[in-house]
């Protein structure tokens, strides 16, 4: 009986109070997404070439993805362990893909040297 008495005295926050975020935050994020998108288009309009072009495109893409994941997918307000559980596996996949690409280049180089080099 004492359990029900203590449970009734503890104030329970309503669902609406804990889930609402100010509209100003979303407007700021939309503005930044617009600015970053304009930057992406400017990379093409200004005809950057080579490593600068791809560096700018990837950087702007990662910034936009970070804003979307943190604000619109509510990752900013999640516990740190849940954020790590969601964000670390894609990063590890990218690291493994990079390692496989390096290994593939090494394998192709050794095949060219030992299979076609003697002819």
PDB file of N, CA, C and O in Angstrom, residues 59-113:
ATOM      1  N   UNK A  59      32.380  17.772 -47.462  1.00  0.00           N
ATOM      2  CA  UNK A  59      32.274  18.544 -46.220  1.00  0.00           C
ATOM      3  C   UNK A  59      30.874  19.130 -46.051  1.00  0.00           C
ATOM      4  O   UNK A  59      30.269  19.022 -44.979  1.00  0.00           O
ATOM      5  N   UNK A  60      30.342  19.739 -47.115  1.00  0.00           N
ATOM      6  CA  UNK A  60      29.001  20.313 -47.024  1.00  0.00           C
ATOM      7  C   UNK A  60      27.953  19.227 -46.809  1.00  0.00           C
ATOM      8  O   UNK A  60      26.993  19.413 -46.048  1.00  0.00           O
ATOM      9  N   UNK A  61      28.135  18.083 -47.452  1.00  0.00           N
ATOM     10  CA  UNK A  61      27.207  16.970 -47.280  1.00  0.00           C
ATOM     11  C   UNK A  61      27.221  16.461 -45.836  1.00  0.00           C
ATOM     12  O   UNK A  61      26.167  16.227 -45.242  1.00  0.00           O
ATOM     13  N   UNK A  62      28.408  16.323 -45.244  1.00  0.00           N
ATOM     14  CA  UNK A  62      28.493  15.837 -43.865  1.00  0.00           C
ATOM     15  C   UNK A  62      27.914  16.850 -42.880  1.00  0.00           C
ATOM     16  O   UNK A  62      27.286  16.466 -41.890  1.00  0.00           O
ATOM     17  N   UNK A  63      28.110  18.143 -43.155  1.00  0.00           N
ATOM     18  CA  UNK A  63      27.524  19.164 -42.280  1.00  0.00           C
ATOM     19  C   UNK A  63      26.002  19.109 -42.330  1.00  0.00           C
ATOM     20  O   UNK A  63      25.326  19.190 -41.294  1.00  0.00           O
ATOM     21  N   UNK A  64      25.439  18.977 -43.528  1.00  0.00           N
ATOM     22  CA  UNK A  64      23.979  18.888 -43.644  1.00  0.00           C
ATOM     23  C   UNK A  64      23.464  17.619 -42.973  1.00  0.00           C
ATOM     24  O   UNK A  64      22.447  17.653 -42.276  1.00  0.00           O
ATOM     25  N   UNK A  65      24.134  16.509 -43.173  1.00  0.00           N
ATOM     26  CA  UNK A  65      23.697  15.258 -42.551  1.00  0.00           C
ATOM     27  C   UNK A  65      23.778  15.351 -41.027  1.00  0.00           C
ATOM     28  O   UNK A  65      22.892  14.863 -40.326  1.00  0.00           O
ATOM     29  N   UNK A  66      24.819  15.987 -40.525  1.00  0.00           N
ATOM     30  CA  UNK A  66      24.949  16.151 -39.084  1.00  0.00           C
ATOM     31  C   UNK A  66      23.832  16.987 -38.497  1.00  0.00           C
ATOM     32  O   UNK A  66      23.281  16.670 -37.434  1.00  0.00           O
ATOM     33  N   UNK A  67      23.460  18.071 -39.182  1.00  0.00           N
ATOM     34  CA  UNK A  67      22.345  18.896 -38.707  1.00  0.00           C
ATOM     35  C   UNK A  67      21.042  18.112 -38.715  1.00  0.00           C
ATOM     36  O   UNK A  67      20.251  18.175 -37.772  1.00  0.00           O
ATOM     37  N   UNK A  68      20.806  17.370 -39.780  1.00  0.00           N
ATOM     38  CA  UNK A  68      19.555  16.621 -39.895  1.00  0.00           C
ATOM     39  C   UNK A  68      19.479  15.537 -38.835  1.00  0.00           C
ATOM     40  O   UNK A  68      18.456  15.370 -38.160  1.00  0.00           O
ATOM     41  N   UNK A  69      20.576  14.807 -38.648  1.00  0.00           N
ATOM     42  CA  UNK A  69      20.558  13.724 -37.658  1.00  0.00           C
ATOM     43  C   UNK A  69      20.433  14.284 -36.252  1.00  0.00           C
ATOM     44  O   UNK A  69      19.678  13.761 -35.425  1.00  0.00           O
ATOM     45  N   UNK A  70      21.126  15.358 -35.948  1.00  0.00           N
ATOM     46  CA  UNK A  70      21.114  15.860 -34.577  1.00  0.00           C
ATOM     47  C   UNK A  70      19.808  16.537 -34.208  1.00  0.00           C
ATOM     48  O   UNK A  70      19.322  16.366 -33.091  1.00  0.00           O
ATOM     49  N   UNK A  71      19.219  17.303 -35.118  1.00  0.00           N
ATOM     50  CA  UNK A  71      18.018  18.076 -34.764  1.00  0.00           C
ATOM     51  C   UNK A  71      16.749  17.360 -35.197  1.00  0.00           C
ATOM     52  O   UNK A  71      15.863  17.089 -34.377  1.00  0.00           O
ATOM     53  N   UNK A  72      16.638  17.030 -36.475  1.00  0.00           N
ATOM     54  CA  UNK A  72      15.370  16.478 -36.959  1.00  0.00           C
ATOM     55  C   UNK A  72      15.178  15.019 -36.574  1.00  0.00           C
ATOM     56  O   UNK A  72      14.050  14.544 -36.525  1.00  0.00           O
ATOM     57  N   UNK A  73      16.253  14.296 -36.364  1.00  0.00           N
ATOM     58  CA  UNK A  73      16.123  12.914 -35.892  1.00  0.00           C
ATOM     59  C   UNK A  73      16.303  12.833 -34.375  1.00  0.00           C
ATOM     60  O   UNK A  73      16.430  11.734 -33.821  1.00  0.00           O
ATOM     61  N   UNK A  74      16.348  13.979 -33.695  1.00  0.00           N
ATOM     62  CA  UNK A  74      16.364  14.114 -32.236  1.00  0.00           C
ATOM     63  C   UNK A  74      17.552  13.410 -31.579  1.00  0.00           C
ATOM     64  O   UNK A  74      17.477  13.006 -30.421  1.00  0.00           O
ATOM     65  N   UNK A  75      18.663  13.238 -32.302  1.00  0.00           N
ATOM     66  CA  UNK A  75      19.823  12.585 -31.719  1.00  0.00           C
ATOM     67  C   UNK A  75      20.480  13.472 -30.662  1.00  0.00           C
ATOM     68  O   UNK A  75      21.130  12.969 -29.741  1.00  0.00           O
ATOM     69  N   UNK A  76      20.279  14.776 -30.758  1.00  0.00           N
ATOM     70  CA  UNK A  76      20.886  15.700 -29.812  1.00  0.00           C
ATOM     71  C   UNK A  76      20.342  15.497 -28.401  1.00  0.00           C
ATOM     72  O   UNK A  76      21.036  15.702 -27.423  1.00  0.00           O
ATOM     73  N   UNK A  77      19.105  15.072 -28.302  1.00  0.00           N
ATOM     74  CA  UNK A  77      18.465  14.943 -27.008  1.00  0.00           C
ATOM     75  C   UNK A  77      18.474  13.513 -26.496  1.00  0.00           C
ATOM     76  O   UNK A  77      17.915  13.230 -25.462  1.00  0.00           O
ATOM     77  N   UNK A  78      19.077  12.622 -27.220  1.00  0.00           N
ATOM     78  CA  UNK A  78      19.146  11.226 -26.765  1.00  0.00           C
ATOM     79  C   UNK A  78      20.302  11.049 -25.791  1.00  0.00           C
ATOM     80  O   UNK A  78      21.209  11.868 -25.737  1.00  0.00           O
ATOM     81  N   UNK A  79      20.261   9.934 -25.084  1.00  0.00           N
ATOM     82  CA  UNK A  79      21.368   9.627 -24.192  1.00  0.00           C
ATOM     83  C   UNK A  79      22.601   9.320 -25.026  1.00  0.00           C
ATOM     84  O   UNK A  79      22.515   8.877 -26.172  1.00  0.00           O
ATOM     85  N   UNK A  80      23.766   9.552 -24.435  1.00  0.00           N
ATOM     86  CA  UNK A  80      25.023   9.407 -25.155  1.00  0.00           C
ATOM     87  C   UNK A  80      25.243   7.969 -25.621  1.00  0.00           C
ATOM     88  O   UNK A  80      25.734   7.734 -26.728  1.00  0.00           O
ATOM     89  N   UNK A  81      24.843   7.007 -24.820  1.00  0.00           N
ATOM     90  CA  UNK A  81      25.034   5.598 -25.198  1.00  0.00           C
ATOM     91  C   UNK A  81      24.204   5.258 -26.438  1.00  0.00           C
ATOM     92  O   UNK A  81      24.677   4.546 -27.334  1.00  0.00           O
ATOM     93  N   UNK A  82      22.990   5.764 -26.505  1.00  0.00           N
ATOM     94  CA  UNK A  82      22.155   5.499 -27.673  1.00  0.00           C
ATOM     95  C   UNK A  82      22.726   6.199 -28.909  1.00  0.00           C
ATOM     96  O   UNK A  82      22.723   5.642 -30.012  1.00  0.00           O
ATOM     97  N   UNK A  83      23.246   7.388 -28.721  1.00  0.00           N
ATOM     98  CA  UNK A  83      23.871   8.094 -29.844  1.00  0.00           C
ATOM     99  C   UNK A  83      25.061   7.312 -30.375  1.00  0.00           C
ATOM    100  O   UNK A  83      25.237   7.173 -31.585  1.00  0.00           O
ATOM    101  N   UNK A  84      25.883   6.802 -29.464  1.00  0.00           N
ATOM    102  CA  UNK A  84      27.017   5.991 -29.897  1.00  0.00           C
ATOM    103  C   UNK A  84      26.552   4.720 -30.594  1.00  0.00           C
ATOM    104  O   UNK A  84      27.144   4.295 -31.586  1.00  0.00           O
ATOM    105  N   UNK A  85      25.489   4.100 -30.069  1.00  0.00           N
ATOM    106  CA  UNK A  85      24.994   2.862 -30.666  1.00  0.00           C
ATOM    107  C   UNK A  85      24.491   3.085 -32.090  1.00  0.00           C
ATOM    108  O   UNK A  85      24.552   2.190 -32.920  1.00  0.00           O
ATOM    109  N   UNK A  86      24.023   4.271 -32.389  1.00  0.00           N
ATOM    110  CA  UNK A  86      23.499   4.557 -33.728  1.00  0.00           C
ATOM    111  C   UNK A  86      24.578   5.102 -34.649  1.00  0.00           C
ATOM    112  O   UNK A  86      24.623   4.769 -35.825  1.00  0.00           O
ATOM    113  N   UNK A  87      25.471   5.936 -34.127  1.00  0.00           N
ATOM    114  CA  UNK A  87      26.423   6.640 -34.991  1.00  0.00           C
ATOM    115  C   UNK A  87      27.739   5.891 -35.211  1.00  0.00           C
ATOM    116  O   UNK A  87      28.380   6.070 -36.245  1.00  0.00           O
ATOM    117  N   UNK A  88      28.170   5.076 -34.288  1.00  0.00           N
ATOM    118  CA  UNK A  88      29.468   4.423 -34.425  1.00  0.00           C
ATOM    119  C   UNK A  88      29.485   3.345 -35.518  1.00  0.00           C
ATOM    120  O   UNK A  88      30.453   3.297 -36.295  1.00  0.00           O
ATOM    121  N   UNK A  89      28.457   2.501 -35.663  1.00  0.00           N
ATOM    122  CA  UNK A  89      28.526   1.489 -36.731  1.00  0.00           C
ATOM    123  C   UNK A  89      28.706   2.044 -38.138  1.00  0.00           C
ATOM    124  O   UNK A  89      29.539   1.499 -38.888  1.00  0.00           O
ATOM    125  N   UNK A  90      28.006   3.116 -38.563  1.00  0.00           N
ATOM    126  CA  UNK A  90      28.301   3.630 -39.907  1.00  0.00           C
ATOM    127  C   UNK A  90      29.728   4.142 -40.061  1.00  0.00           C
ATOM    128  O   UNK A  90      30.334   3.987 -41.124  1.00  0.00           O
ATOM    129  N   UNK A  91      30.283   4.720 -39.012  1.00  0.00           N
ATOM    130  CA  UNK A  91      31.667   5.192 -39.079  1.00  0.00           C
ATOM    131  C   UNK A  91      32.619   4.001 -39.234  1.00  0.00           C
ATOM    132  O   UNK A  91      33.563   4.040 -40.035  1.00  0.00           O
ATOM    133  N   UNK A  92      32.351   2.942 -38.490  1.00  0.00           N
ATOM    134  CA  UNK A  92      33.189   1.740 -38.614  1.00  0.00           C
ATOM    135  C   UNK A  92      33.062   1.118 -40.002  1.00  0.00           C
ATOM    136  O   UNK A  92      34.054   0.627 -40.555  1.00  0.00           O
ATOM    137  N   UNK A  93      31.868   1.145 -40.574  1.00  0.00           N
ATOM    138  CA  UNK A  93      31.701   0.615 -41.934  1.00  0.00           C
ATOM    139  C   UNK A  93      32.533   1.428 -42.920  1.00  0.00           C
ATOM    140  O   UNK A  93      33.176   0.866 -43.806  1.00  0.00           O
ATOM    141  N   UNK A  94      32.533   2.750 -42.761  1.00  0.00           N
ATOM    142  CA  UNK A  94      33.352   3.583 -43.652  1.00  0.00           C
ATOM    143  C   UNK A  94      34.836   3.274 -43.485  1.00  0.00           C
ATOM    144  O   UNK A  94      35.584   3.248 -44.472  1.00  0.00           O
ATOM    145  N   UNK A  95      35.274   3.035 -42.265  1.00  0.00           N
ATOM    146  CA  UNK A  95      36.678   2.684 -42.036  1.00  0.00           C
ATOM    147  C   UNK A  95      37.000   1.349 -42.700  1.00  0.00           C
ATOM    148  O   UNK A  95      38.040   1.204 -43.365  1.00  0.00           O
ATOM    149  N   UNK A  96      36.116   0.374 -42.567  1.00  0.00           N
ATOM    150  CA  UNK A  96      36.347  -0.928 -43.192  1.00  0.00           C
ATOM    151  C   UNK A  96      36.340  -0.823 -44.717  1.00  0.00           C
ATOM    152  O   UNK A  96      37.132  -1.497 -45.387  1.00  0.00           O
ATOM    153  N   UNK A  97      35.475   0.003 -45.268  1.00  0.00           N
ATOM    154  CA  UNK A  97      35.452   0.192 -46.726  1.00  0.00           C
ATOM    155  C   UNK A  97      36.769   0.817 -47.194  1.00  0.00           C
ATOM    156  O   UNK A  97      37.334   0.411 -48.214  1.00  0.00           O
ATOM    157  N   UNK A  98      37.280   1.786 -46.435  1.00  0.00           N
ATOM    158  CA  UNK A  98      38.560   2.395 -46.788  1.00  0.00           C
ATOM    159  C   UNK A  98      39.693   1.369 -46.717  1.00  0.00           C
ATOM    160  O   UNK A  98      40.567   1.333 -47.592  1.00  0.00           O
ATOM    161  N   UNK A  99      39.673   0.528 -45.686  1.00  0.00           N
ATOM    162  CA  UNK A  99      40.697  -0.514 -45.581  1.00  0.00           C
ATOM    163  C   UNK A  99      40.603  -1.507 -46.736  1.00  0.00           C
ATOM    164  O   UNK A  99      41.624  -1.939 -47.286  1.00  0.00           O
ATOM    165  N   UNK A 100      39.377  -1.872 -47.130  1.00  0.00           N
ATOM    166  CA  UNK A 100      39.209  -2.798 -48.252  1.00  0.00           C
ATOM    167  C   UNK A 100      39.668  -2.165 -49.557  1.00  0.00           C
ATOM    168  O   UNK A 100      40.223  -2.842 -50.428  1.00  0.00           O
ATOM    169  N   UNK A 101      39.456  -0.863 -49.717  1.00  0.00           N
ATOM    170  CA  UNK A 101      39.908  -0.183 -50.932  1.00  0.00           C
ATOM    171  C   UNK A 101      41.432  -0.188 -51.001  1.00  0.00           C
ATOM    172  O   UNK A 101      42.015  -0.418 -52.068  1.00  0.00           O
ATOM    173  N   UNK A 102      42.086   0.051 -49.872  1.00  0.00           N
ATOM    174  CA  UNK A 102      43.549  -0.011 -49.848  1.00  0.00           C
ATOM    175  C   UNK A 102      44.035  -1.415 -50.159  1.00  0.00           C
ATOM    176  O   UNK A 102      45.004  -1.603 -50.905  1.00  0.00           O
ATOM    177  N   UNK A 103      43.393  -2.411 -49.597  1.00  0.00           N
ATOM    178  CA  UNK A 103      43.769  -3.793 -49.844  1.00  0.00           C
ATOM    179  C   UNK A 103      43.549  -4.157 -51.316  1.00  0.00           C
ATOM    180  O   UNK A 103      44.356  -4.878 -51.916  1.00  0.00           O
ATOM    181  N   UNK A 104      42.465  -3.659 -51.897  1.00  0.00           N
ATOM    182  CA  UNK A 104      42.192  -3.945 -53.308  1.00  0.00           C
ATOM    183  C   UNK A 104      43.266  -3.336 -54.204  1.00  0.00           C
ATOM    184  O   UNK A 104      43.705  -3.971 -55.172  1.00  0.00           O
ATOM    185  N   UNK A 105      43.702  -2.124 -53.885  1.00  0.00           N
ATOM    186  CA  UNK A 105      44.774  -1.511 -54.669  1.00  0.00           C
ATOM    187  C   UNK A 105      46.067  -2.320 -54.554  1.00  0.00           C
ATOM    188  O   UNK A 105      46.774  -2.504 -55.541  1.00  0.00           O
ATOM    189  N   UNK A 106      46.378  -2.796 -53.363  1.00  0.00           N
ATOM    190  CA  UNK A 106      47.575  -3.595 -53.170  1.00  0.00           C
ATOM    191  C   UNK A 106      47.480  -4.903 -53.949  1.00  0.00           C
ATOM    192  O   UNK A 106      48.445  -5.328 -54.603  1.00  0.00           O
ATOM    193  N   UNK A 107      46.330  -5.548 -53.906  1.00  0.00           N
ATOM    194  CA  UNK A 107      46.139  -6.807 -54.627  1.00  0.00           C
ATOM    195  C   UNK A 107      46.265  -6.592 -56.135  1.00  0.00           C
ATOM    196  O   UNK A 107      46.925  -7.376 -56.837  1.00  0.00           O
ATOM    197  N   UNK A 108      45.665  -5.531 -56.640  1.00  0.00           N
ATOM    198  CA  UNK A 108      45.774  -5.259 -58.070  1.00  0.00           C
ATOM    199  C   UNK A 108      47.218  -4.959 -58.463  1.00  0.00           C
ATOM    200  O   UNK A 108      47.697  -5.418 -59.508  1.00  0.00           O
ATOM    201  N   UNK A 109      47.921  -4.220 -57.644  1.00  0.00           N
ATOM    202  CA  UNK A 109      49.318  -3.905 -57.932  1.00  0.00           C
ATOM    203  C   UNK A 109      50.173  -5.167 -57.966  1.00  0.00           C
ATOM    204  O   UNK A 109      50.990  -5.345 -58.880  1.00  0.00           O
ATOM    205  N   UNK A 110      49.987  -6.068 -57.003  1.00  0.00           N
ATOM    206  CA  UNK A 110      50.786  -7.301 -56.996  1.00  0.00           C
ATOM    207  C   UNK A 110      50.428  -8.201 -58.176  1.00  0.00           C
ATOM    208  O   UNK A 110      51.299  -8.869 -58.735  1.00  0.00           O
ATOM    209  N   UNK A 111      49.166  -8.228 -58.575  1.00  0.00           N
ATOM    210  CA  UNK A 111      48.788  -9.026 -59.742  1.00  0.00           C
ATOM    211  C   UNK A 111      49.417  -8.467 -61.013  1.00  0.00           C
ATOM    212  O   UNK A 111      49.887  -9.222 -61.861  1.00  0.00           O
ATOM    213  N   UNK A 112      49.431  -7.158 -61.141  1.00  0.00           N
ATOM    214  CA  UNK A 112      50.028  -6.548 -62.327  1.00  0.00           C
ATOM    215  C   UNK A 112      51.530  -6.825 -62.349  1.00  0.00           C
ATOM    216  O   UNK A 112      52.097  -7.155 -63.381  1.00  0.00           O
ATOM    217  N   UNK A 113      52.192  -6.726 -61.206  1.00  0.00           N
ATOM    218  CA  UNK A 113      53.635  -6.931 -61.142  1.00  0.00           C
ATOM    219  C   UNK A 113      54.022  -8.383 -61.405  1.00  0.00           C
ATOM    220  O   UNK A 113      54.970  -8.658 -62.132  1.00  0.00           O
TER     221      UNK A 113
END
